Tab-separated table of N, CA and C in Angstrom:
chain	number	residue	atom	x	y	z
A	10	UNK	N	-26.376	-36.817	18.684
A	10	UNK	CA	-26.506	-35.198	18.275
A	10	UNK	C	-24.465	-35.224	17.715
A	11	UNK	N	-24.371	-34.758	16.627
A	11	UNK	CA	-23.172	-34.636	16.118
A	11	UNK	C	-22.202	-33.248	16.752
A	12	UNK	N	-21.136	-33.573	17.133
A	12	UNK	CA	-20.503	-32.386	17.832
A	12	UNK	C	-19.818	-31.709	16.448
A	13	UNK	N	-19.642	-30.278	16.508
A	13	UNK	CA	-19.109	-29.861	15.473
A	13	UNK	C	-17.786	-28.703	16.419
A	14	UNK	N	-16.614	-28.682	15.686
A	14	UNK	CA	-15.614	-28.152	15.809
A	14	UNK	C	-15.978	-26.401	15.855
A	15	UNK	N	-15.958	-25.734	17.001
A	15	UNK	CA	-16.391	-24.554	17.134
A	15	UNK	C	-15.371	-23.269	16.387
A	16	UNK	N	-13.902	-23.648	16.090
A	16	UNK	CA	-13.013	-23.046	15.404
A	16	UNK	C	-13.212	-23.183	13.989
A	17	UNK	N	-13.729	-24.455	13.212
A	17	UNK	CA	-13.808	-24.959	12.080
A	17	UNK	C	-15.300	-24.134	11.577
A	18	UNK	N	-16.105	-24.106	12.455
A	18	UNK	CA	-17.520	-23.385	11.960
A	18	UNK	C	-17.221	-21.835	11.856
A	19	UNK	N	-16.271	-21.204	12.834
A	19	UNK	CA	-16.083	-20.158	12.474
A	19	UNK	C	-15.199	-19.648	11.662
A	20	UNK	N	-14.224	-20.411	10.916
A	20	UNK	CA	-13.470	-20.411	9.650
A	20	UNK	C	-14.396	-20.546	8.420
A	21	UNK	N	-15.398	-21.049	8.851
A	21	UNK	CA	-16.554	-21.164	7.644
A	21	UNK	C	-17.201	-20.146	7.459
A	22	UNK	N	-17.852	-19.649	8.577
A	22	UNK	CA	-18.494	-18.457	8.577
A	22	UNK	C	-17.581	-17.243	8.359
A	23	UNK	N	-16.423	-17.042	8.527
A	23	UNK	CA	-15.443	-15.676	8.193
A	23	UNK	C	-15.186	-16.078	6.495
A	24	UNK	N	-15.203	-17.381	5.914
A	24	UNK	CA	-14.545	-17.708	4.544
A	24	UNK	C	-15.514	-17.371	3.767
A	25	UNK	N	-17.264	-17.808	4.308
A	25	UNK	CA	-18.294	-17.264	3.550
A	25	UNK	C	-18.463	-15.925	3.520
A	26	UNK	N	-18.411	-15.134	4.385
A	26	UNK	CA	-18.786	-13.892	4.469
A	26	UNK	C	-17.479	-13.001	3.692
A	27	UNK	N	-16.437	-13.620	3.461
A	27	UNK	CA	-15.297	-12.762	2.790
A	27	UNK	C	-15.738	-12.949	1.203
A	28	UNK	N	-16.530	-14.277	0.826
A	28	UNK	CA	-16.339	-14.970	-0.413
A	28	UNK	C	-17.598	-13.996	-1.121
A	29	UNK	N	-18.799	-13.559	0.223
A	29	UNK	CA	-19.704	-12.618	-0.383
A	29	UNK	C	-19.213	-11.353	-0.906
A	30	UNK	N	-18.760	-10.693	0.368
A	30	UNK	CA	-18.129	-9.160	0.275
A	30	UNK	C	-17.217	-8.791	-0.633
A	31	UNK	N	-15.978	-9.560	-0.711
A	31	UNK	CA	-14.975	-9.140	-1.408
A	31	UNK	C	-15.122	-8.285	-2.641
A	32	UNK	N	-15.664	-9.257	-2.989
A	32	UNK	CA	-16.115	-8.646	-4.793
A	32	UNK	C	-17.035	-6.975	-4.971
A	33	UNK	N	-17.573	-6.890	-3.742
A	33	UNK	CA	-18.522	-5.865	-3.845
A	33	UNK	C	-18.140	-4.711	-4.052
A	34	UNK	N	-16.917	-4.216	-3.189
A	34	UNK	CA	-16.345	-2.967	-3.247
A	34	UNK	C	-15.582	-2.664	-4.328
A	35	UNK	N	-15.128	-3.673	-5.294
A	35	UNK	CA	-14.438	-3.782	-6.376
A	35	UNK	C	-15.899	-3.504	-7.350
A	36	UNK	N	-16.690	-4.215	-7.648
A	36	UNK	CA	-18.041	-3.315	-8.415
A	36	UNK	C	-18.009	-2.047	-7.961
A	37	UNK	N	-18.251	-1.568	-6.751
A	37	UNK	CA	-18.848	-0.318	-6.418
A	37	UNK	C	-17.935	0.793	-7.157
A	38	UNK	N	-16.688	0.517	-6.716
A	38	UNK	CA	-15.715	1.301	-7.280
A	38	UNK	C	-15.641	1.641	-9.011
A	39	UNK	N	-15.772	0.350	-9.511
A	39	UNK	CA	-16.080	0.416	-11.049
A	39	UNK	C	-16.917	1.221	-11.433
A	40	UNK	N	-17.916	0.673	-10.656
A	40	UNK	CA	-19.442	1.750	-11.204
A	40	UNK	C	-19.220	3.542	-10.768
A	41	UNK	N	-18.594	3.766	-9.768
A	41	UNK	CA	-18.092	5.132	-9.777
A	41	UNK	C	-17.138	5.802	-10.715
A	42	UNK	N	-16.007	4.704	-10.888
A	42	UNK	CA	-15.130	5.151	-11.984
A	42	UNK	C	-15.776	5.524	-13.277
A	43	UNK	N	-16.491	4.245	-13.936
A	43	UNK	CA	-17.341	4.765	-14.947
A	43	UNK	C	-18.284	6.043	-15.024
A	44	UNK	N	-18.890	6.484	-13.800
A	44	UNK	CA	-19.454	7.341	-13.906
A	44	UNK	C	-18.656	8.942	-13.827
A	45	UNK	N	-17.715	8.784	-13.348
A	45	UNK	CA	-16.901	9.692	-13.102
A	45	UNK	C	-15.546	10.189	-14.055
A	46	UNK	N	-15.005	8.778	-14.440
A	46	UNK	CA	-14.158	8.894	-15.504
A	46	UNK	C	-14.686	8.731	-16.897
A	47	UNK	N	-15.754	8.126	-17.080
A	47	UNK	CA	-16.249	7.732	-18.378
A	47	UNK	C	-15.933	6.644	-19.221
A	48	UNK	N	-16.570	6.736	-20.347
A	48	UNK	CA	-16.408	5.700	-21.188
A	48	UNK	C	-15.004	5.145	-21.605
A	49	UNK	N	-14.147	6.066	-21.404
A	49	UNK	CA	-12.785	6.226	-21.968
A	49	UNK	C	-11.618	5.258	-20.948
A	50	UNK	N	-12.487	4.656	-19.893
A	50	UNK	CA	-11.703	4.128	-18.870
A	50	UNK	C	-11.556	2.600	-19.482
A	51	UNK	N	-10.475	1.662	-19.194
A	51	UNK	CA	-10.551	0.756	-19.411
A	51	UNK	C	-11.232	-0.329	-18.630
A	52	UNK	N	-11.564	-1.557	-19.163
A	52	UNK	CA	-12.721	-2.010	-18.284
A	52	UNK	C	-12.206	-3.298	-18.210
A	53	UNK	N	-12.550	-4.133	-17.106
A	53	UNK	CA	-11.835	-5.522	-16.581
A	53	UNK	C	-10.750	-6.029	-16.816
A	54	UNK	N	-10.842	-6.523	-17.725
A	54	UNK	CA	-9.395	-7.631	-17.840
A	54	UNK	C	-8.538	-6.487	-18.857
A	55	UNK	N	-8.717	-5.439	-19.457
A	55	UNK	CA	-8.219	-4.607	-20.128
A	55	UNK	C	-7.327	-3.805	-19.014
A	56	UNK	N	-7.961	-3.418	-17.871
A	56	UNK	CA	-7.495	-2.478	-16.741
A	56	UNK	C	-6.566	-3.480	-15.985
A	57	UNK	N	-7.060	-4.590	-15.933
A	57	UNK	CA	-5.959	-5.980	-15.114
A	57	UNK	C	-4.570	-6.055	-15.986
A	58	UNK	N	-4.819	-5.761	-17.172
A	58	UNK	CA	-3.428	-6.150	-18.075
A	58	UNK	C	-2.503	-5.054	-17.931
A	59	UNK	N	-3.165	-3.673	-18.144
A	59	UNK	CA	-2.475	-2.496	-17.843
A	59	UNK	C	-1.683	-2.540	-16.645
A	60	UNK	N	-2.486	-3.046	-15.691
A	60	UNK	CA	-2.026	-3.107	-14.273
A	60	UNK	C	-0.782	-3.773	-14.048
A	61	UNK	N	-0.960	-5.114	-14.853
A	61	UNK	CA	0.014	-5.865	-14.754
A	61	UNK	C	1.453	-5.670	-15.330
A	62	UNK	N	1.277	-4.916	-16.692
A	62	UNK	CA	2.362	-4.497	-17.425
A	62	UNK	C	2.890	-3.321	-16.722
A	63	UNK	N	2.020	-2.395	-15.814
A	63	UNK	CA	2.595	-1.359	-15.294
A	63	UNK	C	3.749	-1.758	-13.954
A	64	UNK	N	3.144	-3.000	-13.208
A	64	UNK	CA	3.505	-3.403	-12.324
A	64	UNK	C	4.813	-4.304	-12.566
A	65	UNK	N	5.029	-4.740	-13.564
A	65	UNK	CA	6.154	-5.787	-13.938
A	65	UNK	C	6.359	-5.225	-15.374
A	66	UNK	N	7.060	-3.916	-15.729
A	66	UNK	CA	7.426	-3.804	-16.662
A	66	UNK	C	8.282	-4.577	-17.725
A	67	UNK	N	7.928	-4.899	-18.863
A	67	UNK	CA	8.959	-5.792	-19.501
A	67	UNK	C	8.342	-7.368	-19.491
A	68	UNK	N	7.272	-7.292	-19.103
A	68	UNK	CA	6.407	-8.812	-19.209
A	68	UNK	C	6.272	-9.230	-20.005
A	69	UNK	N	6.551	-10.433	-20.686
A	69	UNK	CA	6.037	-11.045	-21.809
A	69	UNK	C	4.351	-11.125	-21.561
A	70	UNK	N	4.002	-11.529	-22.750
A	70	UNK	CA	2.536	-12.066	-23.249
A	70	UNK	C	2.501	-13.226	-22.201
A	71	UNK	N	3.090	-14.271	-22.239
A	71	UNK	CA	3.037	-15.456	-21.714
A	71	UNK	C	2.954	-15.273	-20.281
A	72	UNK	N	4.197	-14.789	-19.570
A	72	UNK	CA	3.985	-14.311	-18.031
A	72	UNK	C	2.798	-13.600	-17.731
A	73	UNK	N	2.328	-12.529	-18.545
A	73	UNK	CA	1.137	-11.902	-18.306
A	73	UNK	C	-0.084	-12.614	-18.456
A	74	UNK	N	-0.180	-13.636	-19.166
A	74	UNK	CA	-1.425	-14.570	-19.331
A	74	UNK	C	-1.216	-15.646	-17.721
A	75	UNK	N	-0.111	-15.758	-17.411
A	75	UNK	CA	0.082	-16.555	-15.984
A	75	UNK	C	-0.419	-15.954	-14.964
A	76	UNK	N	-0.073	-14.795	-15.008
A	76	UNK	CA	-0.466	-13.656	-13.816
A	76	UNK	C	-2.026	-13.590	-13.949
A	77	UNK	N	-2.778	-13.239	-15.168
A	77	UNK	CA	-3.982	-13.106	-15.273
A	77	UNK	C	-4.546	-14.306	-15.229
A	78	UNK	N	-4.447	-15.416	-14.989
A	78	UNK	CA	-4.780	-16.804	-15.298
A	78	UNK	C	-5.705	-16.934	-16.473
A	79	UNK	N	-5.032	-16.846	-17.657
A	79	UNK	CA	-5.415	-16.560	-18.914
A	79	UNK	C	-5.147	-17.069	-20.026
A	80	UNK	N	-5.474	-17.653	-21.112
A	80	UNK	CA	-4.692	-18.090	-22.159
A	80	UNK	C	-3.931	-17.168	-22.933
A	81	UNK	N	-2.673	-17.324	-23.262
A	81	UNK	CA	-1.773	-16.547	-23.875
A	81	UNK	C	-2.271	-15.806	-25.171
A	82	UNK	N	-3.223	-16.400	-26.080
A	82	UNK	CA	-3.878	-16.023	-27.337
A	82	UNK	C	-4.699	-14.715	-27.027
A	83	UNK	N	-5.740	-15.142	-25.605
A	83	UNK	CA	-6.597	-14.205	-25.659
A	83	UNK	C	-5.707	-12.619	-24.917
A	84	UNK	N	-4.689	-13.240	-24.102
A	84	UNK	CA	-3.955	-11.963	-23.680
A	84	UNK	C	-3.428	-11.127	-24.745
A	85	UNK	N	-2.694	-12.086	-26.123
A	85	UNK	CA	-2.089	-11.228	-27.016
A	85	UNK	C	-3.366	-10.345	-27.725
A	86	UNK	N	-4.648	-10.918	-27.804
A	86	UNK	CA	-5.475	-10.153	-28.498
A	86	UNK	C	-5.886	-9.012	-27.866
A	87	UNK	N	-5.872	-9.023	-26.365
A	87	UNK	CA	-5.925	-7.693	-25.444
A	87	UNK	C	-4.771	-6.637	-25.809
A	88	UNK	N	-3.557	-7.459	-26.024
A	88	UNK	CA	-2.586	-6.480	-26.027
A	88	UNK	C	-2.762	-5.883	-27.514
A	89	UNK	N	-3.141	-6.306	-28.381
A	89	UNK	CA	-2.933	-5.689	-29.985
A	89	UNK	C	-4.124	-4.480	-29.594
A	90	UNK	N	-5.232	-4.832	-29.082
A	90	UNK	CA	-6.328	-4.020	-28.760
A	90	UNK	C	-5.809	-2.601	-27.916
A	91	UNK	N	-4.854	-2.880	-26.976
A	91	UNK	CA	-4.189	-1.766	-26.165
A	91	UNK	C	-3.520	-1.068	-26.811
A	92	UNK	N	-2.475	-1.738	-27.596
A	92	UNK	CA	-1.480	-0.981	-28.773
A	92	UNK	C	-2.282	-0.300	-29.427
A	93	UNK	N	-3.237	-0.617	-30.271
A	93	UNK	CA	-3.938	0.226	-31.023
A	93	UNK	C	-4.307	1.228	-30.345
A	94	UNK	N	-4.760	1.378	-28.775
A	94	UNK	CA	-5.652	2.431	-28.443
A	94	UNK	C	-4.518	3.302	-27.912
A	95	UNK	N	-3.298	2.861	-27.776
A	95	UNK	CA	-2.007	3.733	-27.510
A	95	UNK	C	-1.855	3.582	-26.111
A	96	UNK	N	-1.992	2.657	-25.540
A	96	UNK	CA	-2.047	2.100	-23.836
A	96	UNK	C	-0.930	1.333	-23.674
A	97	UNK	N	-0.374	0.351	-24.566
A	97	UNK	CA	0.728	-0.428	-24.396
A	97	UNK	C	1.527	-0.488	-25.592
A	98	UNK	N	2.946	-0.496	-25.331
A	98	UNK	CA	4.109	-0.866	-26.297
A	98	UNK	C	4.323	-2.363	-26.472
A	99	UNK	N	4.737	-2.814	-27.373
A	99	UNK	CA	5.554	-3.955	-27.736
A	99	UNK	C	6.903	-3.472	-27.773
A	100	UNK	N	7.854	-4.205	-27.095
A	100	UNK	CA	9.192	-4.035	-27.525
A	100	UNK	C	9.792	-5.261	-27.613
A	101	UNK	N	10.621	-5.025	-28.603
A	101	UNK	CA	11.253	-6.669	-29.054
A	101	UNK	C	12.710	-6.596	-27.994
A	102	UNK	N	12.728	-7.977	-27.129
A	102	UNK	CA	13.684	-8.011	-26.247
A	102	UNK	C	14.907	-7.842	-26.935
A	103	UNK	N	15.806	-7.186	-26.337
A	103	UNK	CA	17.465	-6.972	-26.995
A	103	UNK	C	18.113	-8.190	-26.909
A	104	UNK	N	17.886	-9.107	-26.074
A	104	UNK	CA	18.776	-10.650	-25.921
A	104	UNK	C	18.100	-11.934	-26.412
A	105	UNK	N	16.956	-11.777	-26.770
A	105	UNK	CA	16.218	-12.593	-27.502
A	105	UNK	C	15.031	-11.818	-28.244
A	106	UNK	N	15.369	-11.735	-29.744
A	106	UNK	CA	14.438	-11.284	-30.762
A	106	UNK	C	13.254	-11.962	-31.027
A	107	UNK	N	13.156	-13.042	-30.199
A	107	UNK	CA	11.764	-13.755	-30.618
A	107	UNK	C	10.963	-13.234	-29.680
A	108	UNK	N	11.258	-12.819	-28.284
A	108	UNK	CA	10.515	-12.371	-27.239
A	108	UNK	C	10.047	-10.940	-27.466
A	109	UNK	N	8.587	-10.715	-26.904
A	109	UNK	CA	8.113	-9.112	-26.913
A	109	UNK	C	7.972	-9.004	-25.790
A	110	UNK	N	8.096	-7.748	-25.121
A	110	UNK	CA	8.013	-7.465	-23.941
A	110	UNK	C	6.773	-6.111	-23.865
A	111	UNK	N	5.967	-5.909	-22.832
A	111	UNK	CA	5.226	-5.148	-22.948
A	111	UNK	C	5.607	-3.746	-21.729
A	112	UNK	N	5.136	-2.717	-22.338
A	112	UNK	CA	5.267	-1.481	-21.470
A	112	UNK	C	4.110	-0.753	-21.572
A	113	UNK	N	3.630	-0.041	-20.578
A	113	UNK	CA	2.759	0.829	-20.796
A	113	UNK	C	3.192	1.970	-21.168
A	114	UNK	N	2.048	2.700	-22.081
A	114	UNK	CA	2.642	4.210	-22.462
A	114	UNK	C	2.479	5.350	-21.653
A	115	UNK	N	2.789	6.333	-21.744
A	115	UNK	CA	2.820	7.327	-21.001
A	115	UNK	C	1.272	7.725	-20.691
A	116	UNK	N	0.232	7.768	-21.807
A	116	UNK	CA	-0.911	7.834	-21.770
A	116	UNK	C	-1.548	6.820	-21.051
A	117	UNK	N	-1.335	5.749	-20.885
A	117	UNK	CA	-1.592	4.585	-20.072
A	117	UNK	C	-1.451	5.026	-18.550
A	118	UNK	N	-0.159	5.436	-18.234
A	118	UNK	CA	0.379	5.568	-16.816
A	118	UNK	C	-0.484	6.846	-16.417
A	119	UNK	N	-0.801	8.059	-17.217
A	119	UNK	CA	-1.671	9.348	-16.729
A	119	UNK	C	-3.012	8.543	-16.500
A	120	UNK	N	-3.748	7.595	-16.993
A	120	UNK	CA	-5.183	7.384	-16.877
A	120	UNK	C	-4.826	6.773	-15.536
A	121	UNK	N	-4.010	5.615	-15.287
A	121	UNK	CA	-3.905	4.875	-14.101
A	121	UNK	C	-3.609	5.640	-12.915
A	122	UNK	N	-2.697	6.633	-13.359
A	122	UNK	CA	-2.741	7.671	-11.857
A	122	UNK	C	-4.341	8.188	-12.036
A	123	UNK	N	-4.658	8.824	-12.683
A	123	UNK	CA	-6.184	9.323	-12.657
A	123	UNK	C	-6.952	8.474	-12.190
A	124	UNK	N	-7.023	7.235	-12.251
A	124	UNK	CA	-7.952	6.008	-12.019
A	124	UNK	C	-7.562	6.164	-10.447
A	125	UNK	N	-6.410	5.783	-9.983
A	125	UNK	CA	-5.888	5.602	-8.474
A	125	UNK	C	-6.269	6.839	-7.466
A	126	UNK	N	-5.987	8.056	-8.380
A	126	UNK	CA	-6.722	9.040	-7.557
A	126	UNK	C	-8.018	8.988	-7.112
A	127	UNK	N	-8.621	8.745	-8.075
A	127	UNK	CA	-10.155	8.919	-7.802
A	127	UNK	C	-10.742	7.810	-7.043
A	128	UNK	N	-10.082	6.639	-6.912
A	128	UNK	CA	-10.482	5.585	-5.968
A	128	UNK	C	-10.198	5.756	-4.659
A	129	UNK	N	-8.736	6.253	-4.462
A	129	UNK	CA	-8.271	6.827	-3.212
A	129	UNK	C	-9.234	7.506	-2.597
A	130	UNK	N	-9.563	8.823	-3.407
A	130	UNK	CA	-10.248	9.645	-3.057
A	130	UNK	C	-11.839	9.250	-2.614
A	131	UNK	N	-12.218	8.090	-3.229
A	131	UNK	CA	-13.635	7.579	-2.632
A	131	UNK	C	-13.119	7.116	-1.311
A	132	UNK	N	-12.258	6.244	-1.109
A	132	UNK	CA	-12.121	5.712	0.263
A	132	UNK	C	-11.539	6.655	1.334
A	133	UNK	N	-10.749	7.615	1.142
A	133	UNK	CA	-10.676	8.963	1.874
A	133	UNK	C	-12.114	9.634	2.534
A	134	UNK	N	-12.705	9.717	1.219
A	134	UNK	CA	-14.312	10.598	1.931
A	134	UNK	C	-14.896	9.348	2.488
A	135	UNK	N	-15.022	8.183	2.416
A	135	UNK	CA	-15.801	7.509	3.439
A	135	UNK	C	-15.377	7.198	4.755
A	136	UNK	N	-13.791	7.165	4.910
A	136	UNK	CA	-13.526	6.550	6.114
A	136	UNK	C	-13.849	7.390	7.516
A	137	UNK	N	-14.069	8.640	7.137
A	137	UNK	CA	-14.653	9.888	8.185
A	137	UNK	C	-16.012	9.885	8.408
A	138	UNK	N	-16.707	8.774	7.577
A	138	UNK	CA	-18.173	8.527	7.971
A	138	UNK	C	-18.035	7.123	8.690
A	139	UNK	N	-17.152	6.552	9.212
A	139	UNK	CA	-16.993	5.222	9.705
A	139	UNK	C	-16.493	5.695	11.214
A	140	UNK	N	-16.743	4.649	12.004
A	140	UNK	CA	-16.289	4.617	13.291
A	140	UNK	C	-15.106	4.471	13.224
A	141	UNK	N	-14.276	4.747	14.567
A	141	UNK	CA	-12.961	4.716	14.882
A	141	UNK	C	-12.695	2.964	14.640
A	142	UNK	N	-13.295	2.401	15.361
A	142	UNK	CA	-13.170	0.992	14.923
A	142	UNK	C	-13.513	0.372	13.969
A	143	UNK	N	-14.371	0.931	13.268
A	143	UNK	CA	-14.177	0.038	11.961
A	143	UNK	C	-12.799	0.872	11.000
A	144	UNK	N	-12.639	2.017	11.017
A	144	UNK	CA	-11.453	2.388	10.322
A	144	UNK	C	-10.103	1.453	10.959
A	145	UNK	N	-10.266	1.270	12.231
A	145	UNK	CA	-8.892	0.234	12.934
A	145	UNK	C	-8.776	-0.947	12.145
A	146	UNK	N	-10.427	-1.187	12.447
A	146	UNK	CA	-10.333	-2.739	11.665
A	146	UNK	C	-10.057	-2.853	10.097
A	147	UNK	N	-10.499	-1.879	9.272
A	147	UNK	CA	-10.006	-2.142	7.902
A	147	UNK	C	-8.489	-1.932	7.744
A	148	UNK	N	-7.769	-1.034	8.754
A	148	UNK	CA	-6.265	-0.855	8.547
A	148	UNK	C	-5.501	-2.053	9.008
A	149	UNK	N	-6.288	-2.833	9.911
A	149	UNK	CA	-5.695	-4.409	10.232
A	149	UNK	C	-6.069	-5.281	9.290
A	150	UNK	N	-7.132	-5.097	8.510
A	150	UNK	CA	-7.059	-5.795	7.685
A	150	UNK	C	-6.415	-5.840	6.415
A	151	UNK	N	-5.960	-4.781	6.023
A	151	UNK	CA	-4.986	-4.905	4.945
A	151	UNK	C	-4.110	-5.683	4.828
A	152	UNK	N	-3.247	-5.863	5.531
A	152	UNK	CA	-1.947	-7.022	5.540
A	152	UNK	C	-2.672	-8.495	5.590
A	153	UNK	N	-3.824	-8.520	5.980
A	153	UNK	CA	-4.307	-10.098	6.218
A	153	UNK	C	-5.033	-10.317	4.933
A	154	UNK	N	-5.692	-9.404	4.357
A	154	UNK	CA	-6.219	-9.749	2.855
A	154	UNK	C	-5.359	-9.978	1.808
A	155	UNK	N	-4.118	-9.358	1.769
A	155	UNK	CA	-3.029	-9.164	1.340
A	155	UNK	C	-2.755	-10.756	1.239
A	156	UNK	N	-2.451	-11.253	2.514
A	156	UNK	CA	-1.813	-12.282	2.724
A	156	UNK	C	-2.777	-13.811	2.074
A	157	UNK	N	-4.043	-13.325	2.293
A	157	UNK	CA	-5.146	-14.241	2.017
A	157	UNK	C	-5.288	-14.357	0.619
A	158	UNK	N	-4.749	-13.226	-0.105
A	158	UNK	CA	-4.877	-13.599	-1.593
A	158	UNK	C	-3.255	-14.078	-2.019
A	159	UNK	N	-2.537	-13.932	-1.412
A	159	UNK	CA	-1.234	-14.677	-1.672
A	159	UNK	C	-1.642	-16.138	-1.396
A	160	UNK	N	-1.976	-16.438	-0.443
A	160	UNK	CA	-2.349	-18.053	-0.227
A	160	UNK	C	-3.414	-18.926	-1.024
A	161	UNK	N	-4.343	-17.857	-1.493
A	161	UNK	CA	-5.402	-18.605	-2.418
A	161	UNK	C	-4.955	-19.025	-3.846
A	162	UNK	N	-4.122	-17.881	-3.947
A	162	UNK	CA	-3.682	-18.262	-5.501
A	162	UNK	C	-3.375	-19.283	-5.723
A	163	UNK	N	-3.656	-20.185	-6.981
A	163	UNK	CA	-2.985	-21.540	-7.363
A	163	UNK	C	-1.337	-21.391	-7.555
A	164	UNK	N	-0.793	-22.609	-7.120
A	164	UNK	CA	0.661	-22.710	-7.015
A	164	UNK	C	1.301	-22.512	-8.280
A	165	UNK	N	0.645	-22.445	-9.481
A	165	UNK	CA	1.100	-22.380	-10.986
A	165	UNK	C	1.458	-20.924	-11.071
A	166	UNK	N	1.124	-19.790	-10.104
A	166	UNK	CA	1.468	-18.292	-10.508
A	166	UNK	C	2.971	-18.016	-9.912
């Protein structure tokens, strides 16, 4: 009979559970947003690019591509689409005219704020239906999940 390390087994169980459950709340929120916000909401990677541009105003296409783990030419195509939709602005870098920096427009910021308010509302509405222990566990998990995300990212980011 082979002996197994109980701690290693527990880590595998936790990892498997997290891998299975973590995408589900995101998909659930996205579905609710589509129902509440409508078709005008940027989808998936468009939304991710807008979020990156908002968090790192002045980011270049190459930097955004690295952050999103995408090829620069694909991000460039997304940027063109979002510029055409009035969601992003391309700004020439004053120090290096060859560089283009990205900035979300006021329209994008308003839409992002509306989406954030809806998502926060979904969670705020759900929390009172949970036990005190479940809410406390979620609160404790926020920092640990942020740290897990940081540690799972490739070293190239």
